[in-house]
Amino acid sequence: MGKSRTKRFKRPQFSPTGDCQAEAAAANGTEPEEDDGPAAELLEKLQHPSAEVRECACAGLARLVQQRPALPGLARRDAVRRLGPLLLDPSQAVRETAAGALRNLSACGGFEVCDDMVTKDIMTPLVALLKECSTGLDSNEMSPQEKKDQNRNSIENIANEAVNVLWNICECSSRAVSIFNKEGCLEIVLKYLSRFSTNVDLAISVAYCLQTVTEDNPELLKSFSAPALHVLESAMLSPVNSMEYILLKTLVAGTIWNLKDIIPSKSQAEIINAILKILSEVLEMDAGETVLQMKEAETQRIKTAAETEDTLQNVNGDDLIEDDEMEDIPHRRKVRRKAFISDLLPPTDKELRETIALLTAQQTALEIIVNMCCSEDPTDDEWEELSSSDESDSFMENSLSECGGQLLSPLCLSHEVHTALTNYLIPKKIFEKTAFPNSTAVDVCSRNPSWKPLIRKMSIIQCRALVCLQSLVSLLDVDHLGGPAALQTLAQHLSQLLFSQPDFAKHVDFLEAISSALRALLQTVASKNIPQCMTPDQLLTLCRAGIHSSNVGVRVNVVSILGITGSVLAKEDGTLDTLKTIGCFLLEVATKDPSLVVAGEALDALFDVFADGKEAERASVQIKLLSALKEFQPVFKMKLRKEGRAKYSPDQLCVLDNVKMNLRRFVAYQETVEKKLTT
């Protein structure tokens, strides 16, 4: 125990409305059984001879799948197999709405639904559609330019929907990725990406998809030719700097990082520099100021449009009144595809769309940096070997104080990455992103329903920055982080972030991120013998709040933080009372927490705190640590045997088994301590 691995980031599932949960359905009292009615009717209409009816049915299903209670009914009625053929419908409008419905289904249904879609062979018509769109983009048969452009735009819209379906499914299903490899989908989507200068939306969808399918996919990497790499390079180095292009370049940078193993060694430094230059430029932008500027631009645009409308109204007079009256007349085109799809996809208002693109780019950039820092992690076998051997060996040599609480991090970050991170001032920019979102921007967004979801996106960026900070603190030398003074300033900054929020324990994502960053920072500070800046009372406040969190990661972090702090205090004089408080806290967690992972971490922290030092020895005797651990030892062994394989992963079990062995040795060590102090 005492070791943690920074999680590699996966992209979040696409959600057309920001949340695929069925709040609206729940508010209306809709039950799953009641959804079979509209589902059955819409699915029946998919077979209608009229293309317009089929199109409307697909659009209705695209809305319906956003209600989670509707999903079982759609599955029972085999919605996937009935929608699949419509991807190749003679009508392009039907193809697009069918792809939109499948896009929403794959996004809102999650892993199980996506895997089921692959089982029901959705990949066959999907790949066929992608190939047809690719061929259609090459077609020059249509002579009138206007008709040709209209057709091409329609094909690109269909391709965009289809790529999103592909992306969602490949994110959730390894079988889908295997089909992607075998069916030559790479060549198809790269052709779409090459159109980035004329259709950035399609290019962004492709970039998301490529970032997914190139991760841990050596088979696909073999398919990347020099022309394929050139397409990626052209997109990444595009001179256009609109926010949507910034997002595109960031995503492509992430894909190129995934391809690093096939890039010639002589080009590695150049490529890594190009990637981190882009990420640095993205992080340099002030998201809060951008929100304010874009919201003001939107307000001005709407005001100008209203003034123009007033002017036209004054000029045309009665003609506009007639138009208003016409609104009461049913129009056939009211049910056309665009009216439906625009309700389902992300916002299309220019300013809001661009702001979302920037925030997404910043979140993605931070996730790429974390993944770069994790890329050198030991394999699972190495992880298990480290977990099962290194701590027990050091314990036998009476060096308990050196074995617990260590953060497992790569032994060496590549020189090129290390250099680029520092050259582009990445640590400084990440530090800046850990601050709370601009309060004025938050206030502006909170007053506008369509902008309100951006508050959550800004908070996610803060959390990602904290996780990024954890990685950098674990990996970089103290000098590259600014020296001991900078680390102490960082500790004060994290303390201020934490305690400026009285209800910090309620914000689980934030609490997990900041506790992870604090854990890494305190470990680094302790290992370099730099004076701790946070007081034991502050840390105990954090731990008492965090230990009640439902998030296991938070609980693991806080007990590890106490272990690090206690091991430092154990070497100092006059710390008896604090050590007793820490010991009692950790003992209670070890014996009462329902998670064996947290209990094991608490035991590991106890081993650290009471491994050495006169004050630690006195404290352990006074809190009766030996008798408590003797009583708990068989309980821990029984719970591990009873719950182990059912609840925990192999590497967790390996670490817990190591804790069990160290507990036996620590009890023996405490017996000698108690004997020494009582004789």
XYZ file of C-alpha atoms in Angstrom:
679
model
C 0.000 0.000 0.000
C 1.052 3.579 0.116
C 1.535 3.576 -3.643
C -0.749 5.282 -6.085
C -0.929 5.465 -9.835
C -2.263 8.518 -11.558
C -5.178 7.396 -13.690
C -4.916 7.816 -17.423
C -7.741 9.948 -18.693
C -10.408 8.709 -21.064
C -12.642 11.152 -22.860
C -16.141 11.604 -21.386
C -19.072 10.111 -23.191
C -20.844 12.551 -25.500
C -24.061 13.881 -24.044
C -26.286 15.910 -26.350
C -27.900 17.878 -23.546
C -25.128 17.747 -20.984
C -26.736 14.852 -19.114
C -28.238 11.630 -20.384
C -30.111 11.015 -17.161
C -33.855 11.149 -17.391
C -34.567 14.073 -15.084
C -37.361 15.291 -17.286
C -38.937 11.861 -17.474
C -38.608 11.413 -13.734
C -40.221 14.770 -13.110
C -43.178 13.715 -15.219
C -43.447 10.405 -13.414
C -42.573 8.413 -16.519
C -41.885 4.761 -15.812
C -39.871 2.387 -18.004
C -42.962 0.391 -18.997
C -44.674 3.533 -20.288
C -41.813 4.155 -22.695
C -42.659 1.044 -24.704
C -45.614 2.921 -26.201
C -43.722 5.700 -28.011
C -40.784 3.372 -28.656
C -43.009 0.811 -30.368
C -44.727 3.451 -32.463
C -41.495 5.097 -33.573
C -39.807 1.787 -34.362
C -42.816 0.748 -36.417
C -42.555 3.939 -38.467
C -38.964 3.104 -39.400
C -40.448 0.734 -42.003
C -42.827 3.330 -43.472
C -42.628 3.779 -47.269
C -42.388 7.570 -46.867
C -38.822 8.813 -46.362
C -40.126 11.809 -44.437
C -41.960 9.562 -41.955
C -38.841 7.406 -41.511
C -36.791 10.544 -40.956
C -39.185 11.861 -38.308
C -39.234 8.465 -36.574
C -35.406 8.461 -36.389
C -35.427 11.984 -34.976
C -38.025 10.980 -32.387
C -35.893 8.003 -31.354
C -32.864 10.280 -31.102
C -34.744 12.243 -28.440
C -36.214 9.199 -26.754
C -32.871 7.444 -26.159
C -31.784 10.335 -23.944
C -34.279 9.090 -21.345
C -32.541 6.265 -19.538
C -35.803 4.497 -18.549
C -36.558 4.133 -22.268
C -33.403 2.146 -23.031
C -34.591 -1.296 -21.806
C -37.745 -1.021 -23.912
C -35.733 -0.082 -26.975
C -33.399 -3.005 -26.357
C -36.328 -5.427 -26.045
C -37.690 -4.218 -29.347
C -34.302 -4.612 -31.062
C -33.926 -0.920 -31.896
C -30.319 -1.318 -33.035
C -31.111 -3.936 -35.682
C -34.026 -1.854 -36.912
C -32.061 1.390 -37.084
C -28.943 -0.173 -38.604
C -30.309 -0.698 -42.156
C -31.434 2.937 -42.271
C -27.787 3.985 -42.271
C -27.894 2.907 -45.915
C -31.374 4.253 -46.659
C -31.879 5.736 -50.158
C -32.707 9.081 -48.503
C -29.714 11.053 -47.258
C -31.924 12.790 -44.695
C -32.931 9.406 -43.237
C -29.294 8.302 -43.138
C -28.344 11.379 -41.180
C -31.167 11.142 -38.646
C -30.636 7.384 -38.229
C -26.959 8.026 -37.538
C -27.975 10.791 -35.110
C -30.256 8.388 -33.227
C -27.487 5.779 -33.016
C -25.044 8.464 -31.948
C -27.256 9.433 -29.020
C -27.963 5.798 -28.166
C -24.263 4.945 -28.075
C -23.502 8.063 -26.011
C -26.319 7.765 -23.494
C -26.377 3.980 -23.227
C -22.804 3.609 -22.017
C -20.548 0.568 -22.207
C -23.214 -2.109 -22.094
C -25.303 -0.583 -24.870
C -22.255 0.002 -27.071
C -21.094 -3.566 -26.593
C -24.589 -4.776 -27.427
C -24.559 -2.634 -30.577
C -21.406 -4.428 -31.716
C -22.986 -7.799 -30.907
C -25.967 -6.839 -33.058
C -23.591 -6.075 -35.930
C -24.045 -2.321 -36.147
C -20.467 -2.085 -37.389
C -21.347 -3.668 -40.761
C -23.780 -0.956 -41.977
C -21.766 1.727 -40.160
C -18.532 0.870 -41.957
C -20.423 0.583 -45.242
C -21.880 4.068 -44.680
C -18.456 5.511 -43.902
C -17.084 4.009 -47.117
C -19.998 5.334 -49.157
C -19.547 8.816 -47.724
C -15.859 8.650 -48.564
C -16.670 7.685 -52.144
C -19.354 10.379 -52.322
C -16.878 13.076 -51.348
C -14.744 12.055 -54.331
C -17.654 12.076 -56.783
C -17.684 14.774 -59.442
C -20.743 13.581 -61.308
C -23.111 16.373 -60.232
C -22.675 19.230 -62.670
C -24.590 22.238 -61.230
C -22.232 23.741 -58.642
C -24.952 24.651 -56.183
C -26.443 21.161 -56.238
C -23.006 19.641 -55.953
C -22.121 21.739 -52.891
C -25.464 20.968 -51.262
C -24.965 17.233 -51.806
C -21.416 17.356 -50.545
C -22.448 19.211 -47.394
C -25.126 16.588 -46.791
C -22.583 13.802 -47.206
C -20.225 15.498 -44.768
C -23.055 15.895 -42.243
C -23.845 12.181 -42.528
C -20.146 11.351 -42.198
C -19.934 13.504 -39.062
C -22.811 11.632 -37.415
C -21.363 8.271 -38.472
C -17.888 9.109 -37.152
C -19.420 10.042 -33.800
C -21.179 6.675 -33.625
C -17.879 4.980 -34.485
C -16.047 6.991 -31.859
C -18.558 6.215 -29.104
C -18.572 2.493 -29.853
C -14.789 2.195 -30.156
C -14.413 3.992 -26.827
C -16.468 1.278 -25.149
C -15.747 -1.898 -27.127
C -12.432 -3.548 -27.953
C -14.277 -5.622 -30.543
C -15.275 -2.447 -32.338
C -11.644 -1.296 -32.341
C -10.620 -4.659 -33.831
C -13.200 -4.198 -36.604
C -11.913 -0.642 -37.135
C -8.463 -2.116 -37.703
C -9.555 -4.917 -40.025
C -11.961 -2.883 -42.167
C -9.456 -0.183 -43.045
C -11.413 2.559 -41.298
C -8.205 4.492 -40.689
C -7.851 5.453 -44.342
C -11.487 6.586 -44.461
C -11.409 8.816 -41.394
C -8.058 10.300 -42.399
C -9.679 11.378 -45.658
C -12.337 13.142 -43.614
C -9.665 14.738 -41.433
C -7.871 16.052 -44.512
C -10.907 18.280 -45.082
C -10.194 20.199 -41.856
C -9.800 23.498 -43.688
C -13.389 23.358 -45.021
C -15.213 21.324 -42.355
C -13.693 21.701 -38.914
C -16.656 19.997 -37.194
C -16.081 16.767 -39.121
C -12.337 17.032 -38.498
C -12.883 17.430 -34.747
C -15.106 14.336 -34.654
C -12.436 12.369 -36.522
C -9.720 13.672 -34.182
C -11.687 12.485 -31.148
C -12.146 9.089 -32.780
C -8.461 8.795 -33.709
C -7.345 9.729 -30.215
C -9.468 6.838 -28.939
C -8.512 4.128 -31.446
C -4.771 4.897 -31.424
C -4.432 4.383 -27.678
C -2.833 1.012 -26.830
C -3.471 -0.295 -30.348
C -0.155 -1.559 -31.798
C -1.935 -3.315 -34.671
C -3.335 -0.019 -35.939
C -0.013 1.766 -35.552
C 1.433 -0.482 -38.259
C -1.101 0.977 -40.689
C 0.147 4.543 -40.362
C 2.053 5.449 -43.516
C 4.028 8.615 -44.198
C 1.038 10.221 -46.007
C -1.196 9.394 -43.022
C 1.231 11.061 -40.639
C 1.393 14.028 -42.993
C -2.395 14.507 -42.711
C -2.093 14.611 -38.918
C 0.862 16.975 -39.080
C -0.982 19.338 -41.444
C -3.973 19.500 -39.105
C -1.839 19.987 -36.004
C 0.176 22.795 -37.599
C -2.788 24.599 -39.146
C -2.213 28.365 -39.013
C -5.892 29.036 -38.196
C -6.323 30.004 -34.540
C -10.079 30.060 -33.993
C -11.109 28.219 -30.836
C -12.511 25.287 -32.799
C -9.179 24.884 -34.594
C -7.402 25.108 -31.240
C -9.506 22.151 -30.091
C -8.753 20.274 -33.320
C -5.002 20.826 -32.970
C -5.086 19.747 -29.326
C -6.893 16.503 -30.169
C -4.521 15.759 -33.045
C -1.577 16.418 -30.725
C -2.988 13.743 -28.409
C -3.251 11.314 -31.326
C 0.326 11.983 -32.411
C 1.474 11.337 -28.839
C -0.237 7.941 -29.042
C 1.810 7.266 -32.192
C 5.157 8.087 -30.589
C 6.349 4.471 -30.828
C 6.341 4.563 -34.650
C 8.012 7.954 -34.950
C 11.730 7.678 -35.790
C 13.940 8.383 -32.811
C 15.666 11.226 -34.646
C 12.307 13.011 -34.864
C 11.127 12.317 -31.322
C 12.397 15.549 -29.770
C 10.950 17.663 -32.592
C 7.531 15.990 -32.361
C 7.373 16.210 -28.566
C 8.293 19.878 -28.725
C 5.581 20.507 -31.309
C 2.993 18.730 -29.139
C 3.897 20.544 -25.939
C 4.116 23.882 -27.741
C 0.472 23.467 -28.743
C -0.573 22.351 -25.265
C 1.308 25.274 -23.747
C -0.439 27.770 -26.033
C -3.813 26.263 -25.154
C -3.184 26.481 -21.412
C -1.885 30.025 -21.699
C -5.325 31.323 -22.672
C -7.437 32.771 -19.870
C -10.675 30.785 -19.941
C -12.496 33.145 -17.569
C -11.698 36.223 -19.650
C -12.676 34.340 -22.806
C -16.067 33.483 -21.310
C -16.683 37.146 -20.481
C -15.565 38.372 -23.908
C -17.602 35.803 -25.824
C -20.711 36.396 -23.722
C -20.408 40.131 -24.379
C -19.987 39.411 -28.101
C -23.129 37.275 -28.049
C -25.074 39.993 -26.242
C -23.940 42.566 -28.782
C -24.820 40.294 -31.712
C -28.321 39.672 -30.363
C -28.783 43.388 -29.706
C -27.710 44.258 -33.253
C -30.029 41.630 -34.696
C -32.941 43.003 -32.665
C -32.214 46.545 -33.842
C -32.094 45.347 -37.441
C -35.401 43.571 -36.998
C -36.979 46.717 -35.539
C -35.717 48.700 -38.505
C -37.184 46.195 -40.968
C -40.454 46.195 -39.055
C -40.698 49.955 -39.315
C -39.964 49.817 -43.047
C -42.267 46.905 -43.962
C -45.056 47.479 -41.465
C -48.073 45.346 -42.274
C -46.098 42.814 -44.309
C -44.392 41.533 -41.156
C -47.727 41.244 -39.374
C -48.872 38.939 -42.112
C -45.737 36.843 -41.619
C -46.465 36.607 -37.891
C -49.956 35.430 -38.621
C -48.545 32.798 -40.937
C -46.762 31.211 -37.956
C -50.077 29.716 -36.847
C -50.346 27.784 -40.096
C -48.838 24.313 -39.887
C -45.759 24.034 -42.074
C -44.601 20.714 -43.485
C -40.974 21.683 -42.881
C -41.525 22.141 -39.147
C -40.803 18.452 -38.693
C -37.783 18.333 -40.967
C -34.480 16.889 -39.854
C -32.727 20.124 -38.949
C -35.357 21.074 -36.380
C -34.847 17.783 -34.574
C -31.111 17.317 -34.836
C -30.362 20.852 -33.692
C -32.197 20.055 -30.461
C -30.003 17.035 -29.828
C -26.492 18.167 -30.608
C -24.266 20.607 -28.701
C -25.089 24.331 -28.903
C -24.554 25.937 -32.303
C -24.526 29.597 -31.256
C -21.195 30.871 -32.517
C -19.881 32.432 -29.307
C -21.032 29.635 -27.013
C -19.739 26.984 -29.394
C -16.296 28.594 -29.576
C -16.100 29.034 -25.808
C -16.974 25.371 -25.272
C -14.284 24.450 -27.804
C -11.638 26.354 -25.833
C -12.675 24.882 -22.480
C -12.690 21.402 -24.001
C -9.256 22.022 -25.523
C -7.853 23.056 -22.142
C -9.339 20.009 -20.429
C -7.969 17.772 -23.183
C -4.519 19.383 -22.977
C -4.332 18.693 -19.243
C -5.431 15.087 -19.775
C -2.789 14.584 -22.461
C -0.074 15.890 -20.125
C -1.210 13.500 -17.376
C -1.147 10.622 -19.865
C 2.326 11.661 -21.002
C 3.465 11.509 -17.396
C 1.851 8.076 -16.977
C 3.179 6.645 -20.204
C 6.330 5.333 -18.579
C 4.443 3.547 -15.776
C 5.536 0.028 -14.923
C 3.547 -2.741 -16.503
C 0.989 -4.556 -14.382
C 3.513 -7.304 -13.701
C 6.087 -4.775 -12.536
C 3.415 -3.071 -10.412
C 2.551 -6.327 -8.683
C 6.209 -7.174 -8.189
C 6.897 -3.800 -6.606
C 3.825 -4.066 -4.425
C 4.569 -7.562 -3.199
C 8.275 -7.399 -2.557
C 9.850 -4.024 -1.983
C 8.014 -3.036 1.188
C 8.331 -6.401 2.919
C 12.067 -6.576 2.238
C 12.653 -3.109 3.630
C 10.543 -3.972 6.671
C 12.810 -6.930 7.475
C 15.684 -4.485 7.483
C 13.876 -2.312 10.061
C 13.406 0.492 7.534
C 9.647 0.778 7.805
C 9.877 4.525 7.688
C 11.187 4.361 4.130
C 8.784 1.860 2.626
C 5.260 3.142 3.111
C 3.532 6.130 1.635
C 5.697 6.199 -1.479
C 3.951 7.336 -4.616
C 4.648 4.944 -7.451
C 5.821 7.047 -10.354
C 7.870 6.419 -13.458
C 11.517 5.899 -12.690
C 12.447 8.123 -15.590
C 10.472 10.615 -17.599
C 11.985 10.787 -21.061
C 14.547 13.543 -21.462
C 12.639 15.063 -24.381
C 9.370 15.292 -22.437
C 11.136 16.548 -19.307
C 12.918 19.268 -21.269
C 9.822 20.357 -23.192
C 7.685 20.504 -20.048
C 10.110 22.906 -18.400
C 10.969 24.888 -21.547
C 7.324 25.731 -22.179
C 6.701 26.583 -18.507
C 4.044 23.883 -18.301
C 4.259 23.529 -14.468
C 3.617 27.273 -14.025
C 0.633 27.237 -16.393
C -0.837 24.180 -14.704
C -0.379 25.840 -11.317
C -2.412 28.800 -12.595
C -5.213 26.497 -13.782
C -5.634 25.029 -10.286
C -7.210 28.287 -9.068
C -10.968 28.488 -8.762
C -12.788 29.641 -11.917
C -13.128 33.387 -12.492
C -15.963 34.420 -10.162
C -17.276 37.067 -12.567
C -17.407 34.524 -15.395
C -19.184 32.050 -13.122
C -21.715 34.714 -12.172
C -22.377 35.610 -15.821
C -22.829 31.959 -16.778
C -25.130 31.278 -13.827
C -27.553 33.953 -15.069
C -27.820 32.448 -18.564
C -29.301 28.930 -18.897
C -27.464 28.083 -22.124
C -24.130 29.181 -20.609
C -24.672 27.636 -17.169
C -23.107 24.234 -18.109
C -19.813 26.067 -18.657
C -19.461 26.471 -14.881
C -19.108 22.711 -14.611
C -16.582 22.660 -17.466
C -14.453 25.312 -15.742
C -14.536 23.281 -12.514
C -13.442 20.172 -14.408
C -10.448 22.090 -15.760
C -9.464 23.000 -12.187
C -9.690 19.348 -11.109
C -7.705 18.164 -14.139
C -5.046 20.763 -13.352
C -4.786 19.457 -9.787
C -4.328 15.896 -11.056
C -1.752 17.199 -13.529
C 0.018 18.971 -10.688
C 0.143 15.698 -8.769
C 1.911 14.022 -11.689
C 4.452 16.801 -12.157
C 5.265 17.041 -8.445
C 5.885 13.283 -8.437
C 8.016 13.330 -11.579
C 10.041 16.516 -11.815
C 13.085 17.420 -9.769
C 12.541 19.981 -7.035
C 14.726 22.454 -8.948
C 12.519 22.179 -12.034
C 9.517 22.896 -9.841
C 11.109 26.117 -8.620
C 13.015 24.865 -5.580
C 11.963 24.341 -1.935
C 10.439 27.827 -1.638
C 8.167 27.154 -4.615
C 6.981 23.895 -3.062
C 6.166 25.663 0.172
C 4.261 28.325 -1.762
C 2.409 25.555 -3.572
C 1.467 23.944 -0.245
C 0.086 27.266 0.979
C -1.838 27.679 -2.284
C -3.419 24.224 -1.991
C -4.236 24.898 1.655
C -5.939 28.164 0.699
C -7.911 26.432 -2.057
C -9.044 23.754 0.335
C -9.979 25.762 3.382
C -11.505 28.696 1.519
C -14.440 26.366 0.866
C -16.220 25.557 4.143
C -18.127 22.740 2.441
C -15.163 21.294 0.524
C -16.113 17.758 1.566
C -19.283 17.972 -0.564
C -17.343 18.512 -3.793
C -16.110 14.970 -4.356
C -14.223 15.485 -7.630
C -12.433 18.531 -6.257
C -11.647 16.800 -2.967
C -10.183 13.750 -4.710
C -8.072 15.916 -7.020
C -6.723 18.250 -4.349
C -6.082 15.446 -1.843
C -4.114 13.591 -4.546
C -2.070 16.726 -5.248
C -1.450 17.296 -1.534
C -0.423 13.687 -1.050
C 2.169 13.935 -3.826
C 3.414 17.313 -2.626
C 3.770 16.291 1.025
C 5.585 13.110 0.010
C 8.047 15.091 -2.114
C 8.568 17.662 0.629
C 9.129 14.921 3.212
C 11.557 12.991 1.017
C 13.661 16.143 0.473
C 13.573 17.139 4.170
C 11.838 20.411 3.306
C 9.866 21.886 6.243
C 6.159 21.109 6.032
C 3.969 24.173 5.550
C 0.588 22.777 6.516
C -0.026 22.314 10.203
C -1.092 18.956 11.640
C -4.360 20.585 12.728
C -5.111 21.619 9.125
C -4.349 18.140 7.847
C -6.463 16.527 10.541
C -9.348 18.801 9.551
C -8.968 17.615 5.957
C -8.757 13.993 7.016
C -11.744 14.094 9.342
C -13.842 15.538 6.554
C -12.433 13.331 3.818
C -12.718 10.033 5.668
C -16.510 10.259 5.482
C -16.454 10.634 1.700
C -18.149 7.940 -0.364
C -15.166 8.113 -2.725
C -12.570 5.463 -1.885
C -9.831 7.501 -3.582
C -10.430 10.424 -1.223
C -10.294 8.174 1.841
C -7.093 6.514 0.630
C -5.488 9.905 0.028
C -6.329 11.370 3.427
C -5.009 8.417 5.434
C -1.860 8.429 3.313
C -1.451 12.153 4.019
C -1.649 11.452 7.742
C 0.880 8.672 7.372
C 3.323 11.012 5.627
C 2.791 13.769 8.180
C 3.013 11.406 11.146
C 6.239 9.815 9.913
C 7.830 13.275 9.780
C 6.539 14.234 13.242
C 7.770 10.944 14.715
C 11.338 12.148 14.210
C 10.725 15.400 16.091
C 10.523 16.165 19.798
C 7.369 17.388 21.509
C 4.973 15.708 19.121
C 3.577 13.032 21.454
C 0.009 14.339 21.648
C -0.263 14.893 17.888
C 1.085 11.404 17.197
C -1.462 9.936 19.584
C -4.269 11.787 17.780
C -3.012 10.600 14.393
C -2.589 7.050 15.665
C -6.114 6.870 17.084
C -7.554 8.267 13.875
C -5.700 5.791 11.658
C -6.527 2.894 13.950
C -10.220 3.711 13.807
C -10.116 3.882 9.990
C -8.205 0.618 9.719
C -10.664 -1.256 11.896
C -13.945 0.333 10.781
C -13.729 1.405 7.129
C -15.832 -0.908 4.931
C -13.222 -0.918 2.149
C -10.221 -3.183 2.607
C -8.259 -0.888 0.294
C -8.759 2.027 2.706
C -8.167 -0.198 5.736
C -4.943 -1.448 4.176
C -3.800 2.095 3.458
C -4.540 3.062 7.066
C -2.509 0.110 8.338
C 0.312 1.094 6.019
C 0.162 4.625 7.412
C 0.342 3.251 10.951
C 3.451 1.287 9.989
C 5.021 4.541 8.733
C 4.121 6.674 11.718
C 5.116 4.231 14.446
C 8.095 2.582 12.807
C 10.767 4.617 14.510
C 11.399 7.428 16.972
C 11.105 7.838 20.724
C 7.943 9.931 20.566
C 6.344 7.364 18.251
C 7.229 4.525 20.625
C 5.713 6.336 23.607
C 2.604 7.248 21.649
C 2.061 3.678 20.420
C 2.154 2.334 23.978
C -0.168 5.029 25.317
C -2.855 4.412 22.645
C -2.468 0.634 23.161
C -1.656 0.127 19.500
C -0.294 -3.398 19.975
C -3.403 -4.850 21.621
C -5.679 -3.175 19.070
C -3.713 -4.565 16.130
C -3.519 -8.034 17.682
C -7.280 -8.045 18.012
C -7.776 -6.759 14.457
C -5.220 -9.028 12.776
C -7.456 -12.130 12.475
C -10.401 -9.946 11.443
C -8.370 -8.442 8.599
C -7.200 -11.875 7.439
C -10.737 -13.235 7.515
C -12.178 -10.266 5.556
C -9.411 -10.549 2.997
C -10.108 -14.244 2.526
C -13.875 -13.761 2.443
C -14.198 -10.613 0.316
C -10.949 -10.503 -1.591
C -11.566 -12.080 -4.976
C -15.159 -10.913 -5.183
C -14.510 -7.214 -4.553
C -10.934 -6.388 -5.441
C -8.668 -6.524 -8.486
C -5.585 -8.778 -8.661
C -3.161 -5.917 -8.063
C -5.218 -4.679 -5.094
C -5.217 -8.183 -3.662
C -1.477 -8.408 -4.118
C -0.965 -5.168 -2.191
C -3.424 -6.210 0.515
C -1.624 -9.511 0.900
C 1.565 -7.538 1.370
C -0.135 -5.442 4.077
C -1.239 -8.624 5.820
C 2.355 -9.864 5.894
C 3.668 -6.496 7.107
C 0.983 -6.392 9.806
C 2.309 -9.646 11.243
C 5.845 -8.256 11.276
C 4.751 -4.914 12.679
C 2.954 -6.624 15.563
C 6.174 -8.462 16.370
C 8.068 -5.156 16.208
C 5.550 -3.472 18.542
C 5.934 -6.303 21.035
C 9.629 -5.458 21.328
C 8.791 -1.755 21.705
C 6.265 -2.396 24.459
C 8.625 -4.768 26.249
C 11.406 -2.162 26.077
C 9.253 0.634 27.506
C 7.609 -1.422 30.242
C 10.735 -3.045 31.645
